[in-house]
Amino acid sequence: MKQQLPDVQASSPDVTVGLNRVGVTGVEKLVKLDRQDQRPIVLMAEFEVFVDLPSWRKGADMSRNMEVIDETLEAAVSQTAYRVEDVCGDAAERLLEKHDYTTEAEVRMEATYVTHDHTPESDRVTQSTADIIASATASDEGTHEEIGARVVGMTVCPCSQGMSAARARETLEDLSVERDVIDEFLERVPQPGHSQRGHATVTIRSEGSPEVDFRDIIDVARDSMSARIYNLAKRPDEDHMTYESHADAKFVEDCVRAMAEGVVEQFPHLPDDAVVTMKQSNDESIHQHNAHAERVAEVGTLRAELDGERAD
């Protein structure tokens, strides 16, 4: 007779403290998103899967849970899906059903998405990449889903640009150039400022799964910075990006505010209680440190702030 192995994980722990998240990370699965009248989007996604653990239970049955998680994810990704957040939501709900000791299940997913672009001046076909971020949390109170994206762009520092403009003005005055000519020149020719590669992240979390296309989120994030960047760039494209970025110099704080405005304008159908997370991090070119800003707010709050700004 085969000896039954003890279920150590189901025993009581030495320290009776509950845990918010216990699970696995780095689970890779192929995800297919169907689209009407178009080829499906295929993503190589990496998942993180967690459940909460009560204080009276020692462990979460990692080996057995991995089998459950694998079956759950396989079932979720094999079904017809149009949104990555629904894949996460389905998996989280399945996990909640299969764990009688847990009150909350969470599934997170990240994947690289390739977009097809044209360079701004030479009109060459090129590709860009963005990181898709999706998650879902399931509990007895319902399921909250989150969808977002993280992109790379370019920013220019308004402070250093202002100093360059002051230097240019002083030089032109020393050359006896008329003031109105100087004003027009500085208006038409943006002065240099130190530039940096920027990383913009926008996620939207809500209940009830309002329709949000992650490709629209990618556009909001890319447009929040001083200029978009491209993998391929001929000299006219380089000139275009340099000019456009310096013509729209932005602090890291300005980028987050631009994201807020972009979300409100792009997604008017979002409920007021949808939560938006916006982050901007810049790889500084003349400092050893980096700059960072972020905002987490309900859409209703952002709408009220922007309406107040427009009223002023």
Coordinates of N, CA and C in Angstrom, one line a residue, residues 30-31 40 47 114 130 139 223 259 297:
L30 N 1.3 31.8 -24.1 CA 0.9 32.4 -25.3 C -0.5 32.8 -25.3
V31 N -0.8 34.1 -25.6 CA -2.1 34.7 -25.5 C -2.5 35.1 -26.9
P40 N -5.7 37.8 -35.6 CA -5.6 37.9 -34.1 C -4.2 38.5 -33.7
F47 N 3.1 35.9 -16.7 CA 2.1 36.1 -15.7 C 2.6 36.0 -14.3
V114 N 4.0 44.9 -30.5 CA 4.7 45.5 -31.6 C 3.7 46.3 -32.4
A130 N 5.8 48.4 -27.3 CA 5.2 48.9 -26.1 C 5.0 47.7 -25.1
S139 N -12.6 38.8 -5.9 CA -13.0 38.5 -4.5 C -14.5 38.3 -4.5
D223 N 2.0 60.3 -26.7 CA 1.7 61.7 -26.9 C 2.0 62.6 -25.7
M259 N -0.7 63.1 -19.6 CA -1.4 61.8 -19.6 C -2.8 62.0 -19.0
A297 N -5.4 58.7 -9.4 CA -6.7 59.5 -9.2 C -7.8 58.8 -9.9

